[in-house]
Structures are given as structure tokens and as C-alpha cells.
Coordinates of C-alpha atoms in Angstrom, one line a residue:
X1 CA -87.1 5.4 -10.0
X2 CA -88.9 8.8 -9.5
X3 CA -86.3 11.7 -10.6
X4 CA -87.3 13.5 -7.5
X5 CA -85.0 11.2 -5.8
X6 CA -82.4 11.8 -7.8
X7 CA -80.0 14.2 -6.2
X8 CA -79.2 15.7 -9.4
X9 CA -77.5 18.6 -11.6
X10 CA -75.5 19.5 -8.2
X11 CA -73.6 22.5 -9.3
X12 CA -73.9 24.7 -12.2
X13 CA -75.0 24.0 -15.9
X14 CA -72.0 25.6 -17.5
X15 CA -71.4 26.3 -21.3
X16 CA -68.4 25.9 -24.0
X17 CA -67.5 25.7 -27.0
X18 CA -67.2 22.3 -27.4
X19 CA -69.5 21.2 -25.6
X20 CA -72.1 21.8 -22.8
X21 CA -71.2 20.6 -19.0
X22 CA -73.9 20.2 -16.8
X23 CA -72.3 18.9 -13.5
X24 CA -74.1 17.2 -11.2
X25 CA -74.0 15.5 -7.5
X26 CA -73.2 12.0 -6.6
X27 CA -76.7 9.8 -6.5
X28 CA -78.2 8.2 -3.6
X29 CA -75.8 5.3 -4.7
X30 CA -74.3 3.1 -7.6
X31 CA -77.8 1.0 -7.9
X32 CA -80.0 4.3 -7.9
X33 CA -77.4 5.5 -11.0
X34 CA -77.7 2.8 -13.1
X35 CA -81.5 2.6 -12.2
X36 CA -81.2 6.1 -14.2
X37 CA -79.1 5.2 -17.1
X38 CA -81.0 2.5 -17.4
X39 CA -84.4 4.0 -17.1
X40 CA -83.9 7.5 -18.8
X41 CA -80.6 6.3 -21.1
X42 CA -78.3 9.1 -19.8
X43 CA -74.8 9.1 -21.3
X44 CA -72.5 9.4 -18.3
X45 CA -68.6 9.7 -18.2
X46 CA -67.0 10.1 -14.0
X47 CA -65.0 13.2 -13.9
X48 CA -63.0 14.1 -10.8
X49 CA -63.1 17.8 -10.2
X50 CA -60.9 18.7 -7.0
X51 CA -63.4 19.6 -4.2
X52 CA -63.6 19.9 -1.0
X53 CA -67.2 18.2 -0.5
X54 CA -68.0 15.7 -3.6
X55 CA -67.1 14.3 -6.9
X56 CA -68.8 15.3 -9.9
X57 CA -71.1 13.6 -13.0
X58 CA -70.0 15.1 -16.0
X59 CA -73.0 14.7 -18.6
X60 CA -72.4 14.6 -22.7
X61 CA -73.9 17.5 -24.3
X62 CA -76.4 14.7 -26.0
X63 CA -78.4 14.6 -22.3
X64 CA -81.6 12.7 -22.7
X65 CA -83.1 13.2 -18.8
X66 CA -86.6 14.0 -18.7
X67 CA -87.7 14.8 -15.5
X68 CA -91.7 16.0 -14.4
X69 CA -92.8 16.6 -17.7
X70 CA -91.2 14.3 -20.5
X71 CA -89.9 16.2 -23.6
X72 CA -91.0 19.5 -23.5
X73 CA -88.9 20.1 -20.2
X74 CA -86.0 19.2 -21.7
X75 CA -85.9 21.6 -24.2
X76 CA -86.0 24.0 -21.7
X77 CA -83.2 22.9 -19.6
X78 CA -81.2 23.2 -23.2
X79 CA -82.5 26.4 -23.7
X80 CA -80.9 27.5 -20.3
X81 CA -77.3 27.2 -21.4
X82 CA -77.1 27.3 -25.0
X83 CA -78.5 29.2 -28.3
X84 CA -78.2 29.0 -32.0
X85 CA -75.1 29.2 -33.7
X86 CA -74.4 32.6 -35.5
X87 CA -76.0 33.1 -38.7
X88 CA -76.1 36.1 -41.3
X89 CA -77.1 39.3 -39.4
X90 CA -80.7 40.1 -41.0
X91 CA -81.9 43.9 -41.2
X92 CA -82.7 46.2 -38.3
X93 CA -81.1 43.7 -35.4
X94 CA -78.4 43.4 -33.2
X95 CA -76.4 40.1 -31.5
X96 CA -76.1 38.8 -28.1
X97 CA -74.5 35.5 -27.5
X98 CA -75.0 34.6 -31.1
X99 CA -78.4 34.9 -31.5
X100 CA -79.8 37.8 -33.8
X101 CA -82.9 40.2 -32.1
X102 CA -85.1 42.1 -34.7
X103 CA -85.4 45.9 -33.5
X104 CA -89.1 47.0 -32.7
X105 CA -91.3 49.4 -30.9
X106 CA -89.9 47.7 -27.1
X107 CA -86.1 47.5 -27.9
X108 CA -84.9 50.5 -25.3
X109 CA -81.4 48.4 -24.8
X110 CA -78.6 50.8 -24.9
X111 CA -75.1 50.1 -26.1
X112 CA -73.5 51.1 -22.6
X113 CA -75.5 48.5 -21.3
X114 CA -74.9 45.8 -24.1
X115 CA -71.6 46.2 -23.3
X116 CA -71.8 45.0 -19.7
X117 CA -73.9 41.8 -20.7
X118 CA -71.7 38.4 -20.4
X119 CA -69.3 40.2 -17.4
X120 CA -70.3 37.9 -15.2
X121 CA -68.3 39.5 -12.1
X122 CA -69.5 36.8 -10.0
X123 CA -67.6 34.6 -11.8
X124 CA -64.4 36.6 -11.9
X125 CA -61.8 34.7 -9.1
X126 CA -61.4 37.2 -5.9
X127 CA -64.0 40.1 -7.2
X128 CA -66.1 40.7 -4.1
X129 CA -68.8 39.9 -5.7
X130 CA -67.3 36.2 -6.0
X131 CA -66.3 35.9 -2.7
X132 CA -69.8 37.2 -1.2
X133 CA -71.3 34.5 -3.8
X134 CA -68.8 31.6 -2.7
X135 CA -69.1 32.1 0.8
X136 CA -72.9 32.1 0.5
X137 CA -72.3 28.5 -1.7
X138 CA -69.7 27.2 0.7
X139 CA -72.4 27.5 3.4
X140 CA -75.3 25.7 1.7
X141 CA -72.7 22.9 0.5
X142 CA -71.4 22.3 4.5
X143 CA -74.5 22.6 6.5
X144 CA -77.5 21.2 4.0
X145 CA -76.5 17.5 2.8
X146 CA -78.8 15.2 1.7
X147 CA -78.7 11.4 3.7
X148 CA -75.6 10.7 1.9
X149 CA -73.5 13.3 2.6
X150 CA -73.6 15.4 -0.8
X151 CA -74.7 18.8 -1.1
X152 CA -78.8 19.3 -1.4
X153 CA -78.5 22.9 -3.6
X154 CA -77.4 22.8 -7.1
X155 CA -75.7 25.5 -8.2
X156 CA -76.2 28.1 -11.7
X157 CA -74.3 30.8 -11.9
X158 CA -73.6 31.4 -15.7
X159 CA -77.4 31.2 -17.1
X160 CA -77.8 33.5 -20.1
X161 CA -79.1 36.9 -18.9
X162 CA -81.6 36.9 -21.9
X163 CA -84.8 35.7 -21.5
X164 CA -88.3 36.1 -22.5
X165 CA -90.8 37.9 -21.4
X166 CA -92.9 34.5 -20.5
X167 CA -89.8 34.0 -18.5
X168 CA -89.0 37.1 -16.5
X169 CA -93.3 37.5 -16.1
X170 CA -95.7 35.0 -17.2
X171 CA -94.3 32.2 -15.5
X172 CA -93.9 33.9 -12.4
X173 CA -97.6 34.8 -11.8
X174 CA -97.1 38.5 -12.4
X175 CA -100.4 40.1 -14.3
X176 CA -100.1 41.5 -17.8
X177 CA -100.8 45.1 -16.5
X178 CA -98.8 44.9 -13.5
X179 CA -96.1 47.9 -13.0
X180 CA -93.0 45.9 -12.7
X181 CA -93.5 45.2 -16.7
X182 CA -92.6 48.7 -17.9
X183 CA -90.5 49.8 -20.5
X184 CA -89.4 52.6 -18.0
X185 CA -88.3 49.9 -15.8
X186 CA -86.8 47.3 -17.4
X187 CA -84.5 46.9 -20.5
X188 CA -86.0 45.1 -23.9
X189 CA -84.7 43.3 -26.7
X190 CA -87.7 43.5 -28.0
X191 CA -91.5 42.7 -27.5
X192 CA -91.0 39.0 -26.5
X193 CA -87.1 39.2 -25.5
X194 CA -85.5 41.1 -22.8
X195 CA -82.6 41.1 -20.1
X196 CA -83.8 39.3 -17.2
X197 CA -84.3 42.0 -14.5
X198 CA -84.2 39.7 -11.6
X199 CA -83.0 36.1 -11.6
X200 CA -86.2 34.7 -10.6
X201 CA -86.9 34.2 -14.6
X202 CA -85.4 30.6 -13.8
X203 CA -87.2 29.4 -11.2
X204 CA -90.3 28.0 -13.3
X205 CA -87.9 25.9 -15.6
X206 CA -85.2 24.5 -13.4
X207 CA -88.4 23.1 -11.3
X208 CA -89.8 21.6 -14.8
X209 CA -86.3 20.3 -15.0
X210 CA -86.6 18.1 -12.2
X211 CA -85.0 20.1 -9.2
X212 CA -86.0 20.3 -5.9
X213 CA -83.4 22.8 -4.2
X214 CA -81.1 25.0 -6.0
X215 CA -79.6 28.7 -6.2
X216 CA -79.1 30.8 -8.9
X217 CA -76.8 33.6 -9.6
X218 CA -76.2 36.2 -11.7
X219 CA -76.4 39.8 -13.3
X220 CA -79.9 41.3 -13.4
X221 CA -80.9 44.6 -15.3
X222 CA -83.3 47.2 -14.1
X223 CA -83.8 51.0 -15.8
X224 CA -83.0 53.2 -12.4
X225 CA -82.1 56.4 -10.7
X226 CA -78.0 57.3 -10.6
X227 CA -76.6 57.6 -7.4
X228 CA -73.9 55.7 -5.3
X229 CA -76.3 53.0 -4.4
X230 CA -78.0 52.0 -8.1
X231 CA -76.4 50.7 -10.7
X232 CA -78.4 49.3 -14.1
X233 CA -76.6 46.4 -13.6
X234 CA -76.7 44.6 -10.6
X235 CA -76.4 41.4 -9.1
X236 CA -78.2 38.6 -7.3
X237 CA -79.2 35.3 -5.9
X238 CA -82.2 33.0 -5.9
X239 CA -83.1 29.6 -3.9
X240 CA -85.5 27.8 -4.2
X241 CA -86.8 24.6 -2.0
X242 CA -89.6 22.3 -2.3
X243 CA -91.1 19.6 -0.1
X244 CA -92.7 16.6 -0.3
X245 CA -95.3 15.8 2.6
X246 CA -92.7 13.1 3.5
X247 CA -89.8 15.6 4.0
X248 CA -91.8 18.7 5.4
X249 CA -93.1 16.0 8.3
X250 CA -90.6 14.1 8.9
X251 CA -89.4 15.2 12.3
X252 CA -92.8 15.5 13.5
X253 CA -94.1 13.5 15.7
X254 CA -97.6 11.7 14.2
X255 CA -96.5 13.7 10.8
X256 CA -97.9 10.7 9.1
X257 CA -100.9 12.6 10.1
X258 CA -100.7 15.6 8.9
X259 CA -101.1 17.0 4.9
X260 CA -99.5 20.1 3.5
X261 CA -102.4 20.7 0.9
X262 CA -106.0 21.5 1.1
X263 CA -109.3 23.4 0.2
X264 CA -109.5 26.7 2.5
X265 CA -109.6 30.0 1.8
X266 CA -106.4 32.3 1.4
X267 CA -105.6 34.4 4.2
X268 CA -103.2 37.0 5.2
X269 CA -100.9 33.9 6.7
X270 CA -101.3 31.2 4.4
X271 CA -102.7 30.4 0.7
X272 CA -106.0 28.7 -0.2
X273 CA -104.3 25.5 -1.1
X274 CA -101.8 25.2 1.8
X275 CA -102.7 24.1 5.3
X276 CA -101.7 26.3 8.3
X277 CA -99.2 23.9 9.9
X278 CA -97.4 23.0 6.6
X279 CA -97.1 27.0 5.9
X280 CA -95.8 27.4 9.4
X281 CA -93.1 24.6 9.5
X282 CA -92.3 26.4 5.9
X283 CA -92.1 29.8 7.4
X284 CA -89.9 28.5 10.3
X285 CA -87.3 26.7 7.9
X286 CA -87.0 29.6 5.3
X287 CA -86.1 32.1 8.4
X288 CA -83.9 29.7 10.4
X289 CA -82.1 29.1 6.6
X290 CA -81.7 32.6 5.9
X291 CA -80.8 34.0 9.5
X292 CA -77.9 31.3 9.5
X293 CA -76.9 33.0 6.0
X294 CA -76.7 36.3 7.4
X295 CA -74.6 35.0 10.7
X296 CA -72.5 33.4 8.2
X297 CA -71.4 36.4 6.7
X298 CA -72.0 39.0 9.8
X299 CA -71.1 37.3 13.0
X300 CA -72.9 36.1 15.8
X301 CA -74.8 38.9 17.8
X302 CA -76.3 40.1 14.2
X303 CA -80.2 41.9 14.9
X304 CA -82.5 40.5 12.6
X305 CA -86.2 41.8 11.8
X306 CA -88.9 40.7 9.3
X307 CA -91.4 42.8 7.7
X308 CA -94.5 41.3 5.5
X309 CA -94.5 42.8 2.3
X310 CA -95.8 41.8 -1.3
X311 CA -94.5 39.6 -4.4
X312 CA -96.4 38.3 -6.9
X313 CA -94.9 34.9 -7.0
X314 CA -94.9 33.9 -2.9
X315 CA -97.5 34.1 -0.3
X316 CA -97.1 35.0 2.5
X317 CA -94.3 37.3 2.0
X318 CA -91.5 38.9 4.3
X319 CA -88.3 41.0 3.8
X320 CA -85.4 41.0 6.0
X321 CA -83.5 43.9 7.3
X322 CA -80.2 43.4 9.6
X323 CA -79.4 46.1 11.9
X324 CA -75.7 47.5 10.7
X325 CA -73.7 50.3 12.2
X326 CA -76.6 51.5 14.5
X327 CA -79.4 51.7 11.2
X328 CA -81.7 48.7 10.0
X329 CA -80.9 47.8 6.3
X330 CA -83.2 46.1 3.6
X331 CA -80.8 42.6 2.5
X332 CA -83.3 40.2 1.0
X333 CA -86.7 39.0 0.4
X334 CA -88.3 36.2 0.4
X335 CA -91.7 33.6 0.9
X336 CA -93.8 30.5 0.3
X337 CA -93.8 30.1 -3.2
X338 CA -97.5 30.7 -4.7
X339 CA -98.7 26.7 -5.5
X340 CA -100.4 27.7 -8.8
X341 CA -96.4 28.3 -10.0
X342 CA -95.5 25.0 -8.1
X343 CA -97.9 23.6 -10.0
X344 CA -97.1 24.6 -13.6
X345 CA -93.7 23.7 -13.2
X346 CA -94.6 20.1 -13.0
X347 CA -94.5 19.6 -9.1
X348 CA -97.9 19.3 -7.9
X349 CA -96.8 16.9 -5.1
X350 CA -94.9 19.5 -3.6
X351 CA -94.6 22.8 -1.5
X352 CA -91.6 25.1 -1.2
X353 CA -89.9 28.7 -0.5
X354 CA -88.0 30.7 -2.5
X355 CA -85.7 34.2 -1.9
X356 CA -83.7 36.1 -3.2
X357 CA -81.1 38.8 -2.3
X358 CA -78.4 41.2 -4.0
X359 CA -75.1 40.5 -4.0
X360 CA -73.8 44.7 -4.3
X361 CA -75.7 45.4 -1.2
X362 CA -74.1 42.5 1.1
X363 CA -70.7 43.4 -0.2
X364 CA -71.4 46.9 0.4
X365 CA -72.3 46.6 3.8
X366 CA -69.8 43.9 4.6
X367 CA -66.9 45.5 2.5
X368 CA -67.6 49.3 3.2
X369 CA -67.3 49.8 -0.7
X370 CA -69.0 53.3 -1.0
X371 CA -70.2 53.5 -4.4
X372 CA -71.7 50.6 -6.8
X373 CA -69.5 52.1 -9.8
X374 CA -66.3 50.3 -7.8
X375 CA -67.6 46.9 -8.5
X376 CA -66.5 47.6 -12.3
X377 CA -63.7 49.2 -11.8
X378 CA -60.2 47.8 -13.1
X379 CA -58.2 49.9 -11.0
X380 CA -56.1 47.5 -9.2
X381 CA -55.8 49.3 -5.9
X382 CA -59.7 48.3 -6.6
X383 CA -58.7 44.7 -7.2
X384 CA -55.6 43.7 -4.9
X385 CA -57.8 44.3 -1.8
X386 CA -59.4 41.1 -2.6
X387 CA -56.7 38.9 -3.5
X388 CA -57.5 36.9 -0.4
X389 CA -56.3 33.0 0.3
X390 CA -59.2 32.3 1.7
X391 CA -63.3 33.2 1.4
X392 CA -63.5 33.8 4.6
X393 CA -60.8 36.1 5.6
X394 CA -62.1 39.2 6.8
X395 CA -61.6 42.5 4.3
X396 CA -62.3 45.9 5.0
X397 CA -62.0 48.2 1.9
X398 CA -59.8 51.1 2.3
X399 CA -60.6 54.3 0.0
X400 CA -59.0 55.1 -2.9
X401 CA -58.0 58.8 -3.1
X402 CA -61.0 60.6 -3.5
X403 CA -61.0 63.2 -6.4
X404 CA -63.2 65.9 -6.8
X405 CA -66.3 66.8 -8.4
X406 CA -67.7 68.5 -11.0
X407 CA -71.0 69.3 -10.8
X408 CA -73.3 70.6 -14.1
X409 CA -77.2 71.8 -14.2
X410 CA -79.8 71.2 -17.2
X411 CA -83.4 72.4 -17.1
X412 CA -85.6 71.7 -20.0
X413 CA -89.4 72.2 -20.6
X414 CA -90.6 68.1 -20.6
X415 CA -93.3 67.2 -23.4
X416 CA -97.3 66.8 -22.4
X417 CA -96.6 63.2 -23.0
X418 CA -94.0 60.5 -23.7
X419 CA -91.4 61.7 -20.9
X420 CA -89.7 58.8 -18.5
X421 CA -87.3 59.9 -15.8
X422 CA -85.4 57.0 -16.4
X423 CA -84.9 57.5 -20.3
X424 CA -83.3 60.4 -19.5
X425 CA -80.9 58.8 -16.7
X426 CA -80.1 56.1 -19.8
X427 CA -79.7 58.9 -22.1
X428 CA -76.8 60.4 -19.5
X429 CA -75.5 56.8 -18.8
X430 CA -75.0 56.2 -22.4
X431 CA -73.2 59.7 -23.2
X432 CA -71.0 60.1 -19.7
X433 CA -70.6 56.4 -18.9
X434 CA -69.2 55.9 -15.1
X435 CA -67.8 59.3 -15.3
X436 CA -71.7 59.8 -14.0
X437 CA -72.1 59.5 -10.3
X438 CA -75.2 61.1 -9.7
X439 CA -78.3 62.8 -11.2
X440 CA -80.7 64.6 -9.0
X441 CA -83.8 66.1 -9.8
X442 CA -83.6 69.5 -7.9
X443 CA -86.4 71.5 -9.2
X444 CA -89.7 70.7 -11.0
X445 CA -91.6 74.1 -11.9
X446 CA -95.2 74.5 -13.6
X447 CA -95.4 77.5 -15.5
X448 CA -98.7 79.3 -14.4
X449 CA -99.9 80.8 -17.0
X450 CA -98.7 77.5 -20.1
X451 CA -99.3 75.1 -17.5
X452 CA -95.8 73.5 -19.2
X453 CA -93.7 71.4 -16.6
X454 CA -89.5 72.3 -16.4
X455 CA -87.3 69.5 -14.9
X456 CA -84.2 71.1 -13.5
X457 CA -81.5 68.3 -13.3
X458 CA -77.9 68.3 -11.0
X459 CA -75.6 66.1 -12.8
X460 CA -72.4 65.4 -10.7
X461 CA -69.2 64.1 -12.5
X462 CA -66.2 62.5 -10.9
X463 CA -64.0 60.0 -12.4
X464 CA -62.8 57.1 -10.2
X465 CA -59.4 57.2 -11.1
X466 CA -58.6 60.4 -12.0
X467 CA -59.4 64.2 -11.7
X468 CA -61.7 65.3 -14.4
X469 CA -60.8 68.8 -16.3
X470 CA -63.6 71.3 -17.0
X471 CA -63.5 71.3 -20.2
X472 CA -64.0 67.3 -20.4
X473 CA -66.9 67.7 -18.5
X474 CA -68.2 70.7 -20.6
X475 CA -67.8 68.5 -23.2
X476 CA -69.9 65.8 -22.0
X477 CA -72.2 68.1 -21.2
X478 CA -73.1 69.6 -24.5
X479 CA -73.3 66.4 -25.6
X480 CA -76.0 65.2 -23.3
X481 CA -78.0 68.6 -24.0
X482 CA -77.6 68.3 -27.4
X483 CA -79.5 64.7 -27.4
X484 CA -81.6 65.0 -25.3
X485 CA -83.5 67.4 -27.2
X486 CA -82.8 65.4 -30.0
X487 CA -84.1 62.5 -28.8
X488 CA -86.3 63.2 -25.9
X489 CA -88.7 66.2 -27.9
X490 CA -87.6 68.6 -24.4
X491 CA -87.0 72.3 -24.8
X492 CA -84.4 73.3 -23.6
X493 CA -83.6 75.8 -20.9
X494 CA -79.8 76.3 -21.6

């Protein structure tokens, strides 16, 4: 029996230490299942999990599936959810989730952001992060059931936030000289290891692995400006869904007719590969999907727009914005998945979409939380707000006493060469921690005569808790001037 038929590994791939759990959805039926065992020799052991839509297979750590490509698959699926055991710590590395990364001329990683890594605040019961996510999973679990009844989307939310390069790049079609790849950008490990900056680094081998719809969440990591809005670490959701001819047609009349692939020419609407009538059906679904997500979480009456843009990995492409409190806001983005990555995964018989959106900016908009440093704070007049009894009970976040702020200036002469805006915004991160709420850059100055450049910097300072003295902040300060011409070969102006 074809895996693809198989509705399989239904909800997330979780891991332990005693063993690893990979749950999965009921099959078509008890013929199709032992079909499986019999065909693929899958260890299986029923477990009853409470829930409101379906019971669960619970598979032995010793999982022998091999779906679209026999063997080397596999190991990938393993890769997803576990890693070496913990071995003596060799020379010039550090550890993350047991695993031992040699330093080299990539590794920008910073402690302050090691420290977040294995958070998982979607994960944590009542966060609103957890509640945007849940409501977003209860949706896809009630309204897109395969013919038996069970939930279509598996669901990952605890994949390791490491991956490789390969990974978060390579198998997503993005060039080896494309922008997105920057050390300024993103955070490294090292040369060949990095954490994930979106959670698109899965896609390629959870299709190997034999699935045909899924979502997966989780914390992403992207080098960026400080303000309310960005945080280094952030959070979001993917989903994927592919097709087969059958399935794309199947509600059209003479769709017997009709083929989703061919040899054209790409166009501003539709890919080389692709015909125009399967891209359109495509197009059609993936909006109808998404708009239904939003009026999930919104309301009726929501305003909806999309706007083409670009991704390397889907073609055609479109982002959509809502219209909240009078102003239209960017909230995901999204496309027909590029056939060439279809096609290394394993599924050449089949034609999908993919998206993906972040979880802080839903729950901003939809909470009124005013600044992305709330979302780690452990203040519990933070926390009780979202001690709800139910995912869908409506929340409105109500301000915690604002204190005031203390706002500090540095101005330094920046090298010729070698100077990143964003190693500098690190460099504050790492010294002031979340007692950082903003750095602006508020005056850039050529000298006319040395033709050196001065970057003139407003840091602003405001604990979310308490009211910061001066002389803490002076502290900080110092320190951040002191290393940064340390580190960053500036002159300082101070």
C-alpha cells in the first residue's frame, strides 16, 4: 500500500528521555494498518491520549517506516527529533541539546541568545503564544478531515531549532549568494550549523518523510533592529499541502481530463512545470484556507488583501495583510511551492502550497501586547491574563504600569570595513539584556575633510518591571562603550 495513503504521523514528533514518541493519526482503517505493519514492519503499541477529535498511534523509538525514498529518509526523520548523547566537550566548542559545535570563523551565536534556545513558549500551557498556536491547530483539526473523519495536518511543534545550513538554504532553493544567507542576518553555530531563522528548514524533510499536509511550529532566529516590534527571537508557523492529480480534480467536473504538470514556460502566474488551471485551483484553496484562519481568529467582517511579492522556494507568491484598527498590517505569506523542491523531497507525483506566518505578530494584534519583550516576561500580572478555560475566550491585555525611561547616546567613528549594524545591536543585547527597548540610529556624519563615517546611536532603557536608577543604566552604559571598541575596532566619540 502506497504510504501516501497512509494518513500518518498526525500530530507532533515529540522527544524524551526514554524514548522518542512520534504520534500519529488513526489509518484509513484496521486492514490499511496491518497492510503497513505488515509491509514496512512498524512496531506499533494503541495508546489513548484524551482528545477531543481522534485516538493516537504511539510508535517505538525502533520505527522502521520508510516512506518516498527508502532508507536515507529515515535517517532524516530521526535526525528531526533526536541527537547524540553527550560526550567529552572537545576544545574551542560549546553544547546545545547534547551535541558539541566546534567554534570557527561563522559562529556569531551569543550567550543572551543561547540562553533562549529550548524555551519553546509555544509549548508553555496559557502563554499567548500557545493559545494563538492552539487555536490555529484546533481549526485545521475541525474543519480539514480526511474521508474518515481524522484530522488531515500533522502537527510539530518541538523540532530542534538547530539545523544546517543545507537545511535552512540548500534545500529550499535559495542561491549560495543570495542575501538572506548573511552572517549579519542570521545566527551561526558555525560554517555548516546554525539556528534555523525560519521554520521552513523542515519542509524538504518531513515531505521525504512521507507527509502530504502538515504544520510546523516553533522559535526562529534572525540578527535584527531593537525596537518594540523585533525581537531576535521570534516565533512562527509553517503548512504545507500537496496534491495528487486525483485530489486537486476531484470536484471538477471532467477532472479526469485535466493534468496538473506540463512543459511551458514560467510566467508571472504560474511555473514552467505546472499547468494554469492546476496553479489556479491551488491559488484558490491556499487563500480560501488562509482567509478562514484569519476569520478564525478575527471575526467575521475581517478586510483582507493580497499582494504578489517574492520567495525563493514558491511561485507565484502573495502576502497577506488584514486591515486592523483602520491600518492594513503584513500577517503572513505564502505560495505554490517551487516543483524542483517537490521534487527533491521525493514527491514528484505531486503539487502543493506552503505558508507561513508569525505567531508575536497575531498575538500582538489580537492581544494588544505593545512590546515583543512581554512575550518573555515572568511577571505574573504578564501571565494571569491568560489563564483562560478555554482557547477561545476573548483576552484583551491590560497594561502593566508603565515605568519610565532612560534614554543614553554613543557616537563612534565606524571602521573602513568590517562594520554590521546588527553586530552592534547583538553587542547591546548581550550587555543590557531586555533592560534594552530600543536602539535608534539618529545621526550618521561624513567627516569632510577624512572622509571617516560617525554613527551616532539613541539607546533607550526601561525595565519592564521596575523603575531603572541612573546609575544602573550608567553602568550598563560604560559597559557597552567599553566593548564595543573592544570588539568592534570603533573610535569612540565619548
Amino acid at each position: 500500500m502506497p504510504l501516501e495513503r497512509i494518513s500518518a504521523l498526525k500530530t507532533g514528533a515529540k522527544s524524551s528521555t526514554d524514548n522518542q514518541v512520534i504520534h500519529a493519526g488513526v489509518w484509513e482503517n484496521l486492514q490499511s494498518i496491518q497492510a503497513a505493519v505488515d509491509k514496512w514492519q512498524v512496531q506499533l503499541t494503541i495508546m489513548r491520549i484524551p482528545c477531543k477529535f481522534f485516538s493516537y498511534l504511539r510508535f517505538q523509538k525502533s520505527l522502521q517506516l520508510q516512506p518516498r525514498d527508502a532508507g536515507e529518509n529515515i535517517k532524516q526523520l530521526r535526525g528531526i527529533t533526536s541527537g547524540p548523547s553527550a560526550r567529552e566537550k572537545p576544545s574551542d566548542s560549546f553544547e546545545l541539546f547534547g551535541k558539541f559545535y566546534s567554534r570557527d570563523d561563522y559562529t556569531n551565536v551569543t550567550s543572551k541568545i543561547l540562553s533562549k534556545v529550548g524555551k519553546s513558549l509555544q509549548n508553555q500551557r496559557n502563554h499567548p503564544l500557545w493559545l494563538i498556536k492552539e487555536r490555529i491547530k484546533d481549526h485545521f483539526y475541525t474543519h480539514y478531515l480526511n474521508r474518515n473523519k481524522n484530522p488531515l495536518f500533522s502537527v510539530y511543534d518541538n523540532l530542534s531549532p538547530v539545523v544546517t545550513t543545507e537545511q535552512n538554504f540548500d534545500s529550499l532553493l535559495i542561491p549560495p549568494d543570495h542575501a538572506s544567507r548573511r552572517k549579519g542576518d542570521n545566527f551561526y553555530l558555525n560554517q555548516t550549523n546554525m539556528l534555523r531563522a525560519h521554520t521552513s528548514a523542515h519542509q524538504h524533510e518531513l515531505i521525504r518523510a512521507g507527509l502530504n499536509a502538515f504544520l510546523v511550529v516553533g522559535d526562529v532566529y534572525r540578527r535584527d533592529e531593537i525596537d518594540s516590534s523585533h525581537y531576535p527571537v521570534f516565533h512562527q508557523m509553517e503548512g504545507v499541502r500537496l496534491f495528487s492529480k486525483h485530489e486537486l480534480f476531484a470536484n471538477v467536473q471532467n477532472g479526469e481530463e485535466l493534468c496538473i504538470f506540463e512543459k511551458g514556460r514560467r510566467t508571472p502566474y504560474k511555473q514552467e512545470i505546472h499547468t494554469l488551471e492546476a496553479v489556479k485551483l491551488l491559488e484558490f484553496d491556499l487563500k480560501q484556507t488562509l482567509k478562514k484562519v484569519m476569520t478564525h481568529l478575527f471575526g467575521k467582517g475581517l478586510e483582507i488583501r493580497w499582494v504578489d511579492c517574492y520567495f525563493p522556494f514558491t511561485h507565484p507568491s502573495f502576502e497577506m495583510e488584514i486591515k486592523f484598527q483602520g491600518e492594513w498590517m503584513e500577517v503572513l505569506g505564502c505560495g505554490i511551492t517551487e516543483q524542483q523542491l517537490v521534487n527533491s523531497a521525493g514527491a514528484q507525483d505531486r503539487i502543493g502550497y506552503a505558508f507561513g506566518l508569525g505567531l508575536e505578530r497575531l498575538a500582538m494584534i489580537l492581544y494588544g501586547i505593545p512590546d515583543i519583550r512581554l512575550f518573555w516576561s515572568e511577571d505574573e500580572r504578564f501571565s494571569k491574563q491568560f489563564q483562560v478555560t478555554h482557547i477561545d475566550q476573548k483576552v484583551t491585555f491590560q497594561p502593566l504600569s508603565k515605568y519610565p525611561p532612560l534614554v543614553n547616546d554613543i557616537s563612534f567613528w565606524i571602521p573602513k570595513e568590517g562594520y554590521e549594524k546588527n553586530d552592534f545591536y547583538d553587542l547591546v543585547r548581550n550587555i543590557g539584556g531586555d533592560l534594552v527597548e530600543k536602539v535608534s540610529l539618529i545621526d550618521y556624519f561624513t567627516h569632510p575633510k577624512t572622509a571617516k563615517v560617525s554613527h551616532c546611536y539613541r539607546i533607550t532603557y526601561r525595565h519592564m518591571e521596575r523603575t531603572l536608577t541612573q546609575e544602573e543604566v550608567r553602568t550598563i552604559h560604560r559597559a557597552i562603550e567599553k566593548v564595543t571598541v573592544e570588539k568592534m575596532g570603533v573610535e569612540g566619540r565619548f
